[in-house]
PDB file of C-alpha atoms and ligand atoms in Angstrom:
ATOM      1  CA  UNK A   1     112.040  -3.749 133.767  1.00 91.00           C
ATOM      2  CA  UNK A   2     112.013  -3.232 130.087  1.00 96.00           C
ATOM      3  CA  UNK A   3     112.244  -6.031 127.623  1.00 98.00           C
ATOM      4  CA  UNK A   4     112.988  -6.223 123.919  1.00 98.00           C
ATOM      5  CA  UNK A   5     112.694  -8.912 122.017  1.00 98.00           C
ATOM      6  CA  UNK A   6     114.954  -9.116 118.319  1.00 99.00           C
ATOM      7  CA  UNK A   7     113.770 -10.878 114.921  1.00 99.00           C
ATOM      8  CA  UNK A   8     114.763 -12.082 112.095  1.00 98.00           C
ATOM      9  CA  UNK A   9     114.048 -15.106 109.931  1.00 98.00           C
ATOM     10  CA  UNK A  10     115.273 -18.127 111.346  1.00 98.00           C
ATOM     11  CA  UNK A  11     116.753 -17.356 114.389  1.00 98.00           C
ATOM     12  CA  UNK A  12     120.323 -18.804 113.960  1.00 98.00           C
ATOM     13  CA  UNK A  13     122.658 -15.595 112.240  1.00 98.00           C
ATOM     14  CA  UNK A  14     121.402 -12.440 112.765  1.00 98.00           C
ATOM     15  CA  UNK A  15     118.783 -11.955 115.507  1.00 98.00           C
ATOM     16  CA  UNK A  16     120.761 -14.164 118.245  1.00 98.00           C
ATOM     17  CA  UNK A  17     123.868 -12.161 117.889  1.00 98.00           C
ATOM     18  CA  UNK A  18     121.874  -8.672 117.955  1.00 98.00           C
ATOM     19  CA  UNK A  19     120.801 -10.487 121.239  1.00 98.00           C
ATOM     20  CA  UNK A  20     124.454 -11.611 122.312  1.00 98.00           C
ATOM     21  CA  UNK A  21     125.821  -7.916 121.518  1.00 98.00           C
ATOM     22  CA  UNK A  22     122.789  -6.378 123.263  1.00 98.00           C
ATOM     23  CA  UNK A  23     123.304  -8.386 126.453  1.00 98.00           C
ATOM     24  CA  UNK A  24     126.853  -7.440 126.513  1.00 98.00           C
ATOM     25  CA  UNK A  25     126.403  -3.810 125.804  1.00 98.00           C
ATOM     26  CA  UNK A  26     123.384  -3.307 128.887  1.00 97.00           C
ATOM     27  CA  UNK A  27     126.217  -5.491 131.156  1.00 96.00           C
ATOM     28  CA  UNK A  28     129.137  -3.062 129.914  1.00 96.00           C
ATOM     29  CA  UNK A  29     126.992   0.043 130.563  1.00 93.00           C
ATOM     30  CA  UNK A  30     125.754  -1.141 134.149  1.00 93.00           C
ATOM     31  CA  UNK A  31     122.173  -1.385 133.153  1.00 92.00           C
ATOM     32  CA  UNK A  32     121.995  -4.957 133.866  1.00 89.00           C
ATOM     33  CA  UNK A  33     118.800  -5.055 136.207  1.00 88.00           C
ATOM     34  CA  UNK A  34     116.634  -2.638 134.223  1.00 92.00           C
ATOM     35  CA  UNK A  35     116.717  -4.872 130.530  1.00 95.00           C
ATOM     36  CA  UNK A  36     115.876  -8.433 129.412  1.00 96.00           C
ATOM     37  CA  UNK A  37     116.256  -9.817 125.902  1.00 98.00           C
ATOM     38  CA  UNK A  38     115.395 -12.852 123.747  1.00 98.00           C
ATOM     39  CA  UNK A  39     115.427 -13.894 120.097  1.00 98.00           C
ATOM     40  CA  UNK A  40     112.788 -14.960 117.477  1.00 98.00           C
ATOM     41  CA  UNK A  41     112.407 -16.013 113.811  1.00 98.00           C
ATOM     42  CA  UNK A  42     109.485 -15.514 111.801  1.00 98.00           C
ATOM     43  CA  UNK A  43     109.949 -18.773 110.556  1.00 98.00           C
ATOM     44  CA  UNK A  44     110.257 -22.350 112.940  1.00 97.00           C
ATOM     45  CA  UNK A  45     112.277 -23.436 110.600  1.00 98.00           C
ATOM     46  CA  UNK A  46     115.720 -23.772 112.533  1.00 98.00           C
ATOM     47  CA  UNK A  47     113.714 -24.612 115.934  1.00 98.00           C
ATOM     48  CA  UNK A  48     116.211 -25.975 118.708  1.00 98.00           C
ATOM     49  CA  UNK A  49     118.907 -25.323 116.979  1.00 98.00           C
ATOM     50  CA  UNK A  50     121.895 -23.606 118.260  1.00 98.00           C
ATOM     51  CA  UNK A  51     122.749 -20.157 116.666  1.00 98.00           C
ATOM     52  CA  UNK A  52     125.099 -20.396 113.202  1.00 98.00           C
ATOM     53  CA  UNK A  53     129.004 -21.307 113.617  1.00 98.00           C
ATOM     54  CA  UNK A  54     129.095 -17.566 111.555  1.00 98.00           C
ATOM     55  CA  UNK A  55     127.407 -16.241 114.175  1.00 98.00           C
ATOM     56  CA  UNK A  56     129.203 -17.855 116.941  1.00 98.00           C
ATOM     57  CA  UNK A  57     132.706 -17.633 115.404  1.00 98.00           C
ATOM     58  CA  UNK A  58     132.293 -13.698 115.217  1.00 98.00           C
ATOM     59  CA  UNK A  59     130.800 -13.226 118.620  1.00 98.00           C
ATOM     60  CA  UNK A  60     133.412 -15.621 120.426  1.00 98.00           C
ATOM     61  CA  UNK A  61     135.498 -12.694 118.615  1.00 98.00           C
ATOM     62  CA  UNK A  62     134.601 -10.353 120.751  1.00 98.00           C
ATOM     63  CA  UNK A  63     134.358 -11.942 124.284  1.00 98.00           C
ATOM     64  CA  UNK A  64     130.567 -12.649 123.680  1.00 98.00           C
ATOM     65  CA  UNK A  65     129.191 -15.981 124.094  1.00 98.00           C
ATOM     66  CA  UNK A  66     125.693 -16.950 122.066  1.00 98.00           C
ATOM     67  CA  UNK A  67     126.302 -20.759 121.548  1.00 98.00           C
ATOM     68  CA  UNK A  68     123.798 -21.876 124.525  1.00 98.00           C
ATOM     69  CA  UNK A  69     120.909 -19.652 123.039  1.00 98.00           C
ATOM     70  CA  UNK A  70     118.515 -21.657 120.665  1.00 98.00           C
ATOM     71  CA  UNK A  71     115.916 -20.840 117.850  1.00 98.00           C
ATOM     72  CA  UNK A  72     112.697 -19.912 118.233  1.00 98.00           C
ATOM     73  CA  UNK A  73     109.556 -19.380 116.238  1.00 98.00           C
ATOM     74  CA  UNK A  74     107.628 -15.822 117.014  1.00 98.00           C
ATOM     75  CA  UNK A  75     104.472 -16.526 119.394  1.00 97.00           C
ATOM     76  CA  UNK A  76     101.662 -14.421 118.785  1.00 94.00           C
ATOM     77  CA  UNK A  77     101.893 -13.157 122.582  1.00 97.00           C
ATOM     78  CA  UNK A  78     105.377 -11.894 122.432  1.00 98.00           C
ATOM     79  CA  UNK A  79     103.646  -8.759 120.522  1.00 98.00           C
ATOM     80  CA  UNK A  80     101.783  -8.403 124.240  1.00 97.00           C
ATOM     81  CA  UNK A  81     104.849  -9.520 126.181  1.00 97.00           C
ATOM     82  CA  UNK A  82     107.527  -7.078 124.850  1.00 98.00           C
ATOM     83  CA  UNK A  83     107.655  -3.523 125.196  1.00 98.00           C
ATOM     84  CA  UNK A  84     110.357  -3.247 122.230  1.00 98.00           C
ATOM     85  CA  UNK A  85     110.659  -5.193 119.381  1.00 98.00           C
ATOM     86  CA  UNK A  86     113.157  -4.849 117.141  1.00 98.00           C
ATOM     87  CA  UNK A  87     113.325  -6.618 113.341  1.00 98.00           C
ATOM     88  CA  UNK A  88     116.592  -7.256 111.933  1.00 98.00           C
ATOM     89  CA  UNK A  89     114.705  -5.956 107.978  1.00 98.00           C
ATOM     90  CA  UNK A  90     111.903  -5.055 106.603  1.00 97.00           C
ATOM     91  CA  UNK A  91     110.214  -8.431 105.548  1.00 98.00           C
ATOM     92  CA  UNK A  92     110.990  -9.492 108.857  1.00 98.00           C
ATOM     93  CA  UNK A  93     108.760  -5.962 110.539  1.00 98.00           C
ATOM     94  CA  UNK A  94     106.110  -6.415 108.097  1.00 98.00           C
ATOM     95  CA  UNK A  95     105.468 -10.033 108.811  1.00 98.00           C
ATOM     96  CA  UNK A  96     105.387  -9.268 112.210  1.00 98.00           C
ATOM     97  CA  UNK A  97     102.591  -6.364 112.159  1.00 98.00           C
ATOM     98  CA  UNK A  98     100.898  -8.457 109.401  1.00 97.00           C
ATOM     99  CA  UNK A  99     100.661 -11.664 110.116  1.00 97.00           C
ATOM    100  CA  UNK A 100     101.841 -11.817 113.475  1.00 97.00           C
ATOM    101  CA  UNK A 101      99.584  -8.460 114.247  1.00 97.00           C
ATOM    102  CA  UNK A 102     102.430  -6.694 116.842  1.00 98.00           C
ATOM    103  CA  UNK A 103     101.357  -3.678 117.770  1.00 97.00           C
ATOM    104  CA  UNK A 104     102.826  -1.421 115.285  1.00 97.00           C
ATOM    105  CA  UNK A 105     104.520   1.260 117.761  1.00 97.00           C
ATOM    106  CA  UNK A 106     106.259  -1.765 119.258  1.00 98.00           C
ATOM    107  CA  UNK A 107     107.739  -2.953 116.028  1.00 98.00           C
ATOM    108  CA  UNK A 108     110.928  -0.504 114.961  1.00 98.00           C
ATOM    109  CA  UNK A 109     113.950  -1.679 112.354  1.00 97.00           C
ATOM    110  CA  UNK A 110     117.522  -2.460 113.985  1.00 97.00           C
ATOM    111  CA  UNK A 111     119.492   0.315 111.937  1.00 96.00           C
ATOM    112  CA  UNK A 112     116.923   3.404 112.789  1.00 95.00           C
ATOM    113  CA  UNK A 113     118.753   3.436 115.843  1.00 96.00           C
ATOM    114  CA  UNK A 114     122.316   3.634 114.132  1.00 94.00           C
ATOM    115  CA  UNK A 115     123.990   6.850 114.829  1.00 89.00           C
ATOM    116  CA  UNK A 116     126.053   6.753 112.170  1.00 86.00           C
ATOM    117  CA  UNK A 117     125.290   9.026 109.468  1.00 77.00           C
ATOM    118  CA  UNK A 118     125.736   6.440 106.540  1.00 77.00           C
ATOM    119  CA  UNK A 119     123.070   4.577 107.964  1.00 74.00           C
ATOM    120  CA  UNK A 120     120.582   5.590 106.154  1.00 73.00           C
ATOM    121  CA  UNK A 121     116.577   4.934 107.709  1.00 74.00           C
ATOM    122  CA  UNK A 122     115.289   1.989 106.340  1.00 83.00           C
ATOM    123  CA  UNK A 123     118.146  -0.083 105.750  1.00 93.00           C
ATOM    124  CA  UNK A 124     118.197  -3.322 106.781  1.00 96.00           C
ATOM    125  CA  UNK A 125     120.774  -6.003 108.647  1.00 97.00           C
ATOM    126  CA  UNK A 126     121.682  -8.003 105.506  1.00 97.00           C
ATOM    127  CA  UNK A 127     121.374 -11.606 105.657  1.00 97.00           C
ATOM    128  CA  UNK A 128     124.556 -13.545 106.227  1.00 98.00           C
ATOM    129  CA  UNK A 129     123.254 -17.208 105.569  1.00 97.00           C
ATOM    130  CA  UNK A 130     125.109 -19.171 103.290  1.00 96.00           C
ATOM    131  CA  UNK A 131     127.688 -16.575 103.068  1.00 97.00           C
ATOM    132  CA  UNK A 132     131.504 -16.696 104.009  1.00 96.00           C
ATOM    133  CA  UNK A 133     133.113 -15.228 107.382  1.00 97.00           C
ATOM    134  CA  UNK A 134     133.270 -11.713 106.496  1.00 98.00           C
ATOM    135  CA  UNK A 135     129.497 -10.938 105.967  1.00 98.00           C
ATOM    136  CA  UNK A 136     129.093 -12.373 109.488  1.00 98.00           C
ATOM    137  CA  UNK A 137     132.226  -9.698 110.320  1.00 98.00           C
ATOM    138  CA  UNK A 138     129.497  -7.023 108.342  1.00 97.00           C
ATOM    139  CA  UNK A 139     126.626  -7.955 110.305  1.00 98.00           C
ATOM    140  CA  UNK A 140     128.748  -8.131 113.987  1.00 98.00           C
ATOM    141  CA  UNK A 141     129.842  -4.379 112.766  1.00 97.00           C
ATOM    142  CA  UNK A 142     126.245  -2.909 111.624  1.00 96.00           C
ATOM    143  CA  UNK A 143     124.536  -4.383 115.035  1.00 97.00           C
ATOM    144  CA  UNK A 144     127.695  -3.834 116.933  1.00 97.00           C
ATOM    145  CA  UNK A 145     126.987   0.010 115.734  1.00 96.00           C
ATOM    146  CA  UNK A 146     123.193   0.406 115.870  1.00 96.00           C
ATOM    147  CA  UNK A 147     122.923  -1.192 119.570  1.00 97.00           C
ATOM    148  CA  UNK A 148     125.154   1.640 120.380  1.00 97.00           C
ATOM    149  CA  UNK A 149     122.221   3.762 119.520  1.00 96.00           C
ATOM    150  CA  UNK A 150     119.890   1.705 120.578  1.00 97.00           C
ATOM    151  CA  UNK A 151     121.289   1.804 124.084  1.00 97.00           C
ATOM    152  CA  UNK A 152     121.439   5.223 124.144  1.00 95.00           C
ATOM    153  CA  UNK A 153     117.570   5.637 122.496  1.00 95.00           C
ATOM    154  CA  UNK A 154     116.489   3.545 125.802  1.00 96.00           C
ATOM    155  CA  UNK A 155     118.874   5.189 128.805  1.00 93.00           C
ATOM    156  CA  UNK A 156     117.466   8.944 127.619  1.00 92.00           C
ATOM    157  CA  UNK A 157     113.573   7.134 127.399  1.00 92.00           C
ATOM    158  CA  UNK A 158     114.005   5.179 130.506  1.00 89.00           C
ATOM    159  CA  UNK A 159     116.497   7.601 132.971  1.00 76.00           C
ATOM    160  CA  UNK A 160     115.382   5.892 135.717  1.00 58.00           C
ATOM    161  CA  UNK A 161     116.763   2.175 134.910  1.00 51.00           C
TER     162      UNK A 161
HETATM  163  P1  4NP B 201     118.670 -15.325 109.987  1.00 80.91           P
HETATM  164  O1  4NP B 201     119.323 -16.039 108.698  1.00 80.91           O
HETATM  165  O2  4NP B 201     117.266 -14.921 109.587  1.00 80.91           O
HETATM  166  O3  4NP B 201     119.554 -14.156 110.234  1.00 80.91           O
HETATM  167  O4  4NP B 201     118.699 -16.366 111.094  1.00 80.91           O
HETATM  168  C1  4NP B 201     118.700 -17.092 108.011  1.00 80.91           C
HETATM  169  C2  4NP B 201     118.792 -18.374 108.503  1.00 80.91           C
HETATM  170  C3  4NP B 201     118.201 -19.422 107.807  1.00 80.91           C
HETATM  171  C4  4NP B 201     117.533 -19.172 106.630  1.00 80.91           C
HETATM  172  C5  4NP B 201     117.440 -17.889 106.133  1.00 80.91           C
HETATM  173  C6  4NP B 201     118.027 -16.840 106.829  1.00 80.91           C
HETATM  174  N1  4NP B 201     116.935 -20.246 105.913  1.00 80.91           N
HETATM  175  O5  4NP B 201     116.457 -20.010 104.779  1.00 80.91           O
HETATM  176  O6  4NP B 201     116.886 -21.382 106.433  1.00 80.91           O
END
């Protein structure tokens, strides 16, 4: 069993959909018993809280449900727990080798595993909060895309799952 845990900042837009679409994507490709996910935020600051309407509005879109996850602060023993770890930006990676001190092989940016060739290394999952409908529409899209590659990163690492 692998596990992978996704971050972002507060743990209600981006991070617990990259979660929702993950989930749905390992069901899809049969590869159910060999994964398990979860969701973090750097910050507490949205603790217990649901994920964002945005969020749930655009996965409720797509036949994915999110709205029973809640927020989460990082624990410093997730960066033991997890054997993937994936940050939604770049604030979001470097907080979590520097304060948090993840191992740094275990910490890797959501869009290095896009496939597409616009997406260029280094970019990150922008942040949808406070913004209308259609940046959560942008984000569904960009994870949508680079869980695709994620997936794919994993099944030729793992051929055995
Ligand atoms: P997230 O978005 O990191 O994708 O969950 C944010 C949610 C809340 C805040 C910032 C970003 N905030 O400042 O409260």
């Amino acid at each position: 069993m692998q596990s992978v845990l996704f971050v972002c900042l507060g743990n209600i837009c981006r991070s617990p959909l990259a979660q929702g679409i993950f989930e749905h994507q390992i069901r899809l490709a049969g590869l159910e018993p060999g994964f398990d996910a979860d969701s973090a935020g750097t910050s507490g600051w949205h603790e217990g809280e649901p994920p964002h309407s945005g969020s749930i509005a655009v996965a409720r879109k797509y036949g994915i449900a999110i709205e029973k996850q809640r927020s989460r602060p990082v624990h410093a023993k997730d960066g033991e727990i997890f054997d993937y770890i994936i940050a939604m930006d770049a604030a979001n990676r470097d907080s979590l080798i520097a304060e948090f001190r993840f191992p740094k092989p275990k910490v890797h940016l959501m869009r290095d595993f896009s496939l597409s060739p616009d997406n260029k290394k280094g970019l990150g999952v922008p942040d949808p909060w406070g913004k209308t409908s259609a940046a959560f529409e942008e984000v569904f899209a960009i994870l949508d895309e680079s869980i695709a590659g994620f997936i794919s990163f994993l099944k030729e690492r793992h051929e055995r799952l």
